[in-house]
Each structure stands twice: as structure tokens, then as C-alpha cells.
Amino acid sequence: MINPSVDNQVSENRPRWFRWFASVISIMLVCVLLAGYWLLNSQSGLQWTFSVVHRLSSGAIHFDGVRGALHDLRIENIHFVDDEFKLEGQNIRIVWNPGKLFYKQIAIDQLTAETFKIHHWASEEDTPHRTLPESLNLPLALSIHALTIDSMYMATAENKSAELIITNLVLALESDGHMHHLKSLNFHTPWGSVNALAEFNGSSPFDLSAQIDLSGVDPWGDAQMLITGSLERMKIQASTVQSTITGDLQLQLHPFADNPVVQLDANIEQLNPASFIAASPQASLSLSAHFAQNDSGQLQGKVRIENHATAPYDAGGLPLSLFSTQAWITSESLKLQDIDVQMDGDGLLRGDLIWHWDEQFGSADIRVERLNPYHIDSRLQAAQVSGQIQWSGNVQTQSARIHLQDKSVNLAAVIARSRENVTLEQLNLQRNQSQFTGRGKLALGHEKLFELSGQLANFNIADFVRTVDSNLNAVLHLSGQLSPHVSGVLKYTIQNSRLAKSPVSGSGEIAFNGLNAFDGKVELKAGSNHLVAQGSMGAKGNAFDLRLKAADLAQLGFGLAGDLQAHVNLTGSFEAPDLDLKLTSKRLYLQDNRSVSGVAVDASLHNEVISLEALIEHYDAHEKIAIKKLTIGTQGKISNHNLSIKAQINENITFRLAAAGGVDPKKPLQSLRWTGQFTEIATTGKMPVRLLSPAAFSVSAQSVSLDQARFSISGGFASLDQLHWTSKDWKTQGNFSGIALFPGSQQAFNQSPLQLGGHWNFVSTQQLMGNLKIFQEQGDWYLPGEVPQPLGMEKLQLIVTAERGKLISEFNLFSQSIGSITADLTMPIKQSASSWSISHESALHGKVNVDINTFNWFNALLDGSMSAEGQIQAHVDIQGTLQQPDFSGTVSGSKLSVVLLDQGINLQQGTLAARFHQTDLKIDRLHFITPHEVPPDKRLFGDFESEDMRGSLTITGNIGLAGNESRMDFTIHQLPLVHKAEYWVIASGSGEIRFQNSRLNLKGNLWADAGLLLQPPEGHPELAEDIVFVNAPEQTVQNLSLLLNMSLNLGERFHIRVAGLEGRLTGQLQVQSDENNKLKLNGTIATQDTSFKAYGQNLSVKRGIVSFQGPLDDPELNILALRENLAVEAGVEIMGSVRYPRVKLISTPDVPDTEKLSWIVLGRKPDASGLDTSVLLAAAGSILGGQSGGGITEKISAALGVDEISFRQAGVGSSLTGQIGVVGKRLSSRAYLSYERGLTATTMGITKLTYNLTPKVTIVTQAGEDSAADLFYTIQFD
């Protein structure tokens, strides 16, 4: 039986419990939802979540500045530390979708970080052995749309300071947990830029493939790397692209094996060590290495290095020509066998080397054969040494033996190390009579005690080094310690010695304790040069005195000459010294053709009061005066003094500097810093500079700082806001405006000059960052000339930006007279020990666009005899390197014209089509058309008809842009060469032009289609040869070598009208030049249908031949000219050469010379009364009087029985005018009778009798046109 009351009670209680349970569950769900919302969307929940992560990681992960929400969170700092490394990140932002976690996905839309620093604690020796992981799968799918890190720094156990290694890292990644896809990875390093793609399987054997592109890797240029295989067996292929260094690498790896390298094949060409390390020698190396694992697991192969540009060390080169060896590499040892080193010349080094890694033990045995020190360093003397170098030992005990010798040289050395002691047991260097012996030892303990003794006997430095002869006999002993600072005692004695031709002697003993204290005496005499230094320094009350009297430094023979006198007196301590210094020199010659004269220095320092007066009258460099006068003065205390510097540089620049400041004398020497201000900085010249207000300045051995300096520069100003330099970094910032650029003298220029403005801001740390901008503010640039021509410049701008290891420049120019030029260029930069530089192997990326619409600006630079016009467009892409640039692009030209007035060249309607190829400009076609000028005499060329009455010039070939050969072919077709007063020529032909290294080679064949040579106008004003201009500008010597080989054919229509000669010329000439630029001519010119007009008569040229057989100025002559159609056909025959012609009169039939002359000039026999004599004599003198030896006039004089027959201009005051003929006869030693008559007059002339009474008194009587008697008294002034 059922109890209803109980059932009802139970039924009533169940809903109540259910409702309570449901309520609790609901409250819990609400709390979870609220907690989830709190965690996901509130900053306090986010901070609580990261604090839990911090506690769960036992403090390994620490977060600072957490804010935002879980889906968009920001973290100011994150720190992670474990046993191997420490990670620090700043300003991190993560934007992701937490809801994707329910789908087993991590979806990150954006992850950015400003800075990450990685500190790697473990050294390479502490790195544990790596094993291949079992799986690299992810538990969740991962998607990173964009990961960006501005900069990453790395510090290692070996390098504690963090260095910037990566900037601007951008990554995109997709993974389903098993296959990982690296969509893109881009970042920049100090060495170049990296772009990468990869695909990776997370399951064994972890198949992978990747492509890595490197750009701007200085000096390698661009490179590409392909990775295939798996994580267990990997294959890498790499090659360089667009670089002077060409190379390829193939590498097979087992990354987790004991010997990870399975096979290596590498080939590199044109490798220059100086491109990587500035202090390294220059070389052109070819490197090949081929390695493969043998059956024993050893990496075995051969290495070969060849140098294609050997040179001695002192010439900046590498004297090694070949290095090769067989190598075995394992984790236990390194073994090099059959080492073969070939030095420049016949020198050889051969041997073996082995090193055991675990035992830290090794040995080497090198044989030297015929090694010539001169080929290693050309300052050394030549020899042929052979011998052996042996070394063996471990980290505790080592020994080395060197024994090299030839017929006169012997070098023997034995060095041994036993734990902390290194002993030079023997050192013996000998050549001829020269000998040096020495011993020494060094203790590697705490104090590093050392001792060295040596002796020179009959030692001639010139036996080993190319310098002056010497004979030195000296004893040297040095002992002391290296730690905690260098200290010790030096003793030496020199006696019975000679340097060059001067005796040398001296002795000394010096005790030193670092750089802070020394005591002793030093004396040295060399010829007339004497040095004495004695005393002590370092403690209060000490005194040191140095005296140098060098009357003839040339006696020392080390490239110095002149004189030098110095006296230094130093008392007190280094902390509070007193100093007196005097230094003088009349003339001091230095190396590299430099010299100073008029040197006088007077300095003193007493009780911290400093005084300095220094003067240099001249400083000459390479025979040119660089500084005419330099004065330096300082007055005041060390802590507060004034400094002034004045200099006259060359002729037109003066420099002045004034500063006030000082140093703290209480600080140690290495910490001294001069702090003060510049009160004056001023220069004169084309761009005068002046400091407008005092500027704070400080300098020390570690840093330089200059703040807020404002300068006036060429009418404008420059403001230097900041300049700070240290050995590790530097920065500078400033701006400028209104700086005027003048084309000539500023005083003579009255136009509005071009004014520039701009600003700069650079910071150099591990990278160079910053920019420079220069732009045109106003004005214009004017071309020089009597009337300066403006360029009509509308825009001039240069922008240079340094970022991410590159220097990026942009240039823009827009001008009404020129057109437009735009260019941009990107070059990698690298940091050396002292500065940033651009390597010759740096990869270039750039382009240039040029649009020139007129050449008026170019014509303004010319002298008026040449002009050009036209339009040029160029589009150029620049690749390659500075050493070997690669140009590509096109150049086109239209409406081109070139006019050379003096040469009669008028090129019109020109077109240009060219393209760039590597370092050449390929001219596909440069074509000009030239209209023909009307010939001076159309009757001569009636049968000549040119095609379209115009000529042409066509040029093809290439122009070398980087010192390589230029080679062009030219073709001319009926090209007119016209100078109206001198010639009219129509020419055709072809040829070739080559140019390289100042060597011009021109060859071709030219011929004249038609031509006419005319009589050039006379009376051009010319200066006499003995007129010399004082202070005339120095003519630049052109070191141009011309090799000429041209064939010239005069053709059938080449006419001549010169000096009475009229007719036609034919023939062919070969013009050549030799290595000395000496011209030679070979060939023959002959006249055709030619006549010669003289004295109103036409002579027919029957034979006219000029033969050239070498020199241009002395051809052979074979000429015959006759007056025809007379009873007697007389004429002139010229034989011989131009320098030594042989002229004679001929006739048919043969008659006397006087009659021949009459038939030529008068066309008849001479008058029997002698009235024709004057005319015939004038003709004879004109035609025949120029030849050497006894000429026709002499023969005529002898035939007539007179002593003189001459022709000259009538004197001033004479009754005769114009040309006169003179016939004279000496009657006795004192009496002379002469007859003078005008050649063109009909008067009777003058008869003169001259009688010498005494050597100084002469009576002259004359009758005829003017009768007179004169008495002359002669006075001579010596």
C-alpha cells in the first residue's frame, strides 16, 4: 500500500532540487560566460591571463605593459630566459582571431614588433650534439598573414654587445599542421637583402624545398640559393648573379650526422680580398674546392687557389700565384697533404700539415725552394733562398725551426715553448759580411717577463733592404715585463759604424715604466747630424733635455733631406709638466715629392700657462705650392687659452680660424678633452665662408662634437645643428639656403646667380641612416663668355638617402636651354674601420632619362667657329658594379646638325639610333645629310652630276664608357667640304676609328669625286715667332697617340688654281703615322692639262710630278713647264726635293740661258742694246734665284762682268719707287760703282759712286734722276 503523503512530499521536493541545480548550473554558465568575456575583452582579464602564464613558466616568461584585448593585444616588453638564450621584445602588437581555436586553428592577422634582442649564452664549444627530431608537426593549423619586426639584435657569449643583424623583417606563413608553407620572408641585413620562399613537411624525413634570393650583398652582388631534399639529407645550390665575382656552390649535407658535409663543389672567379677587408692586398683569385666523403667517413678533396694579378705587398698586391693541397677533414683531425704554394717568380713552398682536434696536437713540415724576397716586397733585396720550416706541438709545448739560405744569405731560428715559457733559442741572420745574432725569452705568466739581446756585426742594411749602404756594429739588450704595463731597460752601443758615407756612433741606457716614467741618456751621431737626449721624467723635480742638430738629413738616406734643429726641455711630472720647445728648419724635403720651408716653432708650458708660435713659409706638394704661409698661435692657460690659425692657400684662398677653450690638466692623458668654442672661421675664394656666431666645440681622442654653428657661405648661410663623432658612431644634422654658385669671378658677375638650398640628417651606428637634399631656390646658371648665357633652369634637385645598407640618390634637372635630365641610382655601402665606403664590386641599380631639345647651351661654350643643334633622348638602365657597370637602354636623336666653319663642314638633317650594351654605347646608325654648295667655277665640273645634289655621312660602331675600346666605322658619300676662299671638295670613302687608353687608330680609304683648290687670301695678321706672352696660361699636354693609315685618291675631277698654277691633279697618297705621332706620306701627285702663269705668260706644264717617300715636308720634284708655239720653246725644269731643288732653264733648240729667259718672259730674243736686262734679271731673280749653290743669276752676272745683280724695294727718300734692279761693279778696294733703275718705270735711273776715305768716313756721289754728293760718318755702339 502506498503512502500518498510521502509520494507527494517527494514529488514536491524534486522540482525544488532540480530548480536549485539548474539555477546553480545556470549561474556557473553565466559566470563562465562572464569570465570568458572578461578574459577576452577586458584589460584586467588579459593581464590576469599573462600573469598566470608567467607563474606557470616559473618566471621564465615575463610581460610588461600588457593592454588591449585578447584579440588585439599590445605588450610593451616581453622577456624570455632559459639556459641557452635570452629573448627581449619591445612594443609588440598581436591581432588574431581566438574563435578559430575552436576549429583547431591559430589565425594571426597581424603581429608587429619594434625590436627583438637575442642573447645567446652558450658558446660554440657548449653546443650539444643535435639529433633528428621525431616530428615537427603542429597540434593546430597556423596562419600568419603578416609578421613584421623593425629590427633584431644579436649578442653571443663571444660578443657581449648586441649588434644589429636584421631590419624590416616581413613574414607570411601558412600551415595545416603537417605541411608548412613559408609564403614570403623578406628582411635586410648589414650585408644585403634577403627574399625567401619555402615549403616543409613536418613528418619524417621532413621533405623541404626553398629558394633564397640575396641582393646587394657587397661585394658578392646578387646571389640565388636553392635548397632541396629533406632535413636529413639536404642539397644546396648557390650562384652569383650580376657581379664581378662569379661563382657557384653545390653542397650536400646530412645536418645531424657527425660529419654533416657529404659533398662540396665550389668555384669562384675574380675574388678580390680587398673587397672584403680594406687592409687586405689587391688580387684576382680563382678558387676551386671539391670534397666528398670517402668510405671511412672522411671529407676528402682538393683545394686550388690561383692569383691572376700577382704583385708585391708594397705595391698593394699579393705575391702568391698558386696554392693547392689535398685535404682530409673529420671531426677528429684536419690533414693537409701535398701543399704546393707558388710565389711570384720561381719561389715554391711545399709540405704537409696535420692537426688533431681532440688531442690539440699538430705538426707541419714546409720545404722552401728558390724564394725571392724581392718578389714578396720590392723594397727587399733579391735572393734565392731555400730551406725548411718545421713546427710541432700542442697547446702546452711547441717548437719551430727555420733554416733558409742561398749562396750569400743564411737565416736560422729556433723557437720553443714549454708551458708558460717561450724561448728564442737561436736567431742568426747573415748575408755577405752582414750578421745579426739574437736570443730571447718570454714568460707567459702574470707579469709576462721578457728578455731580448742582439748583436749587429758589419751589418749592411742594404744587403736586405733597398736603401743606402751601411756598416753597423752594435749591441742591444732589452729586458722587462709586459704586464700590468710595459716596463723595462733598454741598453745599446753603436761604434765603428757607417751610414751611407757618414760615420755613426752612439750609446744609451733607458729605463722606462709604461709611458708615465723614464730615465736615462741617449746619444746618436750620423755624419753632421747629432741627437742627445738625457734626464728623467715621471716624478716631481725630474728634468729631461733633448737636442737635435740635423744639418744634412740627406746623409741618413731614408728619403729625407734638408735641415732640422730642435731643442726640448721638459721638467716636472707628466701630470704637471713644464715644457720649452724650439724647432727650426730652412728647408725640409719629405717623401712623395713634398717639402716645407721656413719652419719656426717656439712653444712653452709653465705653471699651466701655454704659449705657441708656429710658422711655415711654404708647403709644396708635387712641385706645386699648396700653402704659401701658415701661422699658428696659442696664448693662455691649459684650461683657458686662445688659438689662432692663418693660412694662405695657393694664390686666391685665405683661411682664418680662432678658438677659445681648454682642457682639464688634472685628468689623465688618455682622458683629456679640449672644450671651448670657435670664435672665427673664414675662407676667401670663389665660395667665401664665414662663421656668423661663436660655436661650441669639443674634441678628444674618443669623440668630436660641434653644436649649433651657423656659417655665411657665398651670399647664403649654412646652419650646422649637430655634429657628433665617436669611433663607433656619428651623427650630423643641418640645413643651408641662398648659397650662390658663380660661373667665374663673383666681382665680375652682375647677373642673378644660381642659389641652392637644402638640408641633411645622417646617423651612423651599425647602419648608415639619413638623407641629404639639395635644390634650386632661385636664380639661374650662366655659361661663361663675354655675354653670359642663362640656361633657363626651372628645377635642380638632388636627394641622397641612406637606409638598409644602401645609398639611394635621385637627380632632377629641368632647363629651358637644355631640356630635362632625371636619374636615380642605388648602391650598397659598407663600413670600414673609419668610414663608410662604396666598394668597386658593389651592385648598382639605377636609371637615367635625358631629353635634350636644344644645343644652344653647348654652342655658348664654343668659340663661334663650331655650332651644333638638334634633339637627343636617352633612356638608360644601370646594373652591374662600379668596377664593371652594365648599361642598357636606348639613345635617339633627330634634327641634328654640326657646322665647322673653319673646316668647311656643314652636317644637317642628322638622326641617331643607339643602344647601351654593358659598358658600351652601340651606335646602330648616326646619319647626316649635307647639301652641296655651288662650285666656284661650274665650267670645270660640267660633266659632274651628284645624286640629289647632297652628300651624307654615316657612322656605326660602339663607344666604350668604362675605359674599354671604342670602335666606329664611318662612310661618306659625296660629302662636301667647302671653304669658299680656299677649297671646294666633294669626297667619298669609308674607314674605321678605334680609341682606347689615349690611343687613336684611324684607317680608311677616301677619294675625291670632285675638287678645286683655290689661292688662300693673303695678309692674315700673324704674330712673329719671337713674340712671347708673359703669364700666358699653361698649355695642357695631350698624351694622345695617333696611329693613322689613310689612303687618299684625288680622282679625275680634282682641279687647282694656286699661285698661277691652273689645271687638274691626279694621284694617290697613303698617309701613315708611327708610334711617335710622326706622319709619313707615300705616293705620287701628277698634273694633267695644267698651265702656269708667270709675268703675263702661260707656261704649259708638260710634266708635273710630286713624289712622297716618307717626310711630308720634303717630297721629290719632277716638273717641266714650257712656253710653246714659239721659234724657241723655252721653259723651266725643277728636279730634286722641296728642300734642295735643282732649277735650270731648258729650250728647244738649245740657246744660252739669257736667251732662254728672254723667250720665257718676252717671247723673243733679248734686245741687243741691253734694254731688256732689268726685266730679265727681275725674272731670273724671281723664278730662279731661290735655289742653293751657283744659280742662273750668278752665271748672268759673271757673263756680264759685274759683281752684283740684285732686286730690292726702293729705300725711303729715294727718287726711285717700287721694285728696283741693281747692277754693281767694284773698281778698287775703296771704290764701288752701281746703277739702280726702277723695274716698272721709264726713267733713266741713278748712277752711284761710293768711296771709303776711312773706315768711318764715306763719300757718295750720284747722277741721273737725282744728282747729289753726300758725306757719311759712321758711329757704332757696341
CSV table of N, CA and C in Angstrom, one decimal, residues 154 402 554 611 616 656 749 773 776 988 1007 1049 1066 1126 1190 1199:
chain,number,residue,atom,x,y,z
A,154,MET,N,71.6,40.8,-32.0
A,154,MET,CA,72.1,39.5,-31.5
A,154,MET,C,73.3,39.8,-30.7
A,402,ILE,N,113.5,27.2,-38.3
A,402,ILE,CA,113.5,27.8,-39.6
A,402,ILE,C,115.0,27.8,-40.1
A,554,ALA,N,120.0,64.4,-45.6
A,554,ALA,CA,120.2,63.5,-46.7
A,554,ALA,C,121.3,62.5,-46.4
A,611,SER,N,102.1,78.8,-24.4
A,611,SER,CA,102.4,79.8,-25.4
A,611,SER,C,103.0,79.0,-26.6
A,616,ILE,N,105.1,78.3,-40.9
A,616,ILE,CA,105.6,77.6,-42.1
A,616,ILE,C,105.5,78.5,-43.3
A,656,ARG,N,91.3,81.5,-42.1
A,656,ARG,CA,91.5,82.0,-40.7
A,656,ARG,C,90.6,81.2,-39.7
A,749,PHE,N,80.6,89.4,-61.9
A,749,PHE,CA,79.4,88.8,-62.3
A,749,PHE,C,78.2,89.7,-61.8
A,773,LYS,N,69.4,66.6,-49.1
A,773,LYS,CA,68.6,67.2,-50.2
A,773,LYS,C,69.2,68.5,-50.6
A,776,GLN,N,67.4,73.9,-56.1
A,776,GLN,CA,67.5,75.2,-56.6
A,776,GLN,C,66.4,76.1,-55.9
A,988,SER,N,84.2,61.0,-101.0
A,988,SER,CA,83.5,59.8,-100.6
A,988,SER,C,84.6,58.9,-100.0
A,1007,TRP,N,88.3,59.2,-101.4
A,1007,TRP,CA,88.6,59.6,-102.8
A,1007,TRP,C,87.8,60.9,-103.1
A,1049,ASN,N,92.8,59.3,-102.6
A,1049,ASN,CA,92.8,59.2,-104.1
A,1049,ASN,C,92.1,60.5,-104.6
A,1066,THR,N,96.0,64.5,-110.4
A,1066,THR,CA,95.6,63.1,-110.2
A,1066,THR,C,96.7,62.4,-109.3
A,1126,LEU,N,106.5,78.9,-130.1
A,1126,LEU,CA,107.4,79.9,-130.5
A,1126,LEU,C,108.6,79.3,-131.2
A,1190,GLY,N,125.6,77.9,-107.0
A,1190,GLY,CA,125.7,78.9,-108.1
A,1190,GLY,C,124.5,78.9,-109.0
A,1199,ALA,N,128.7,86.5,-116.7
A,1199,ALA,CA,128.7,86.7,-118.2
A,1199,ALA,C,128.8,88.2,-118.5
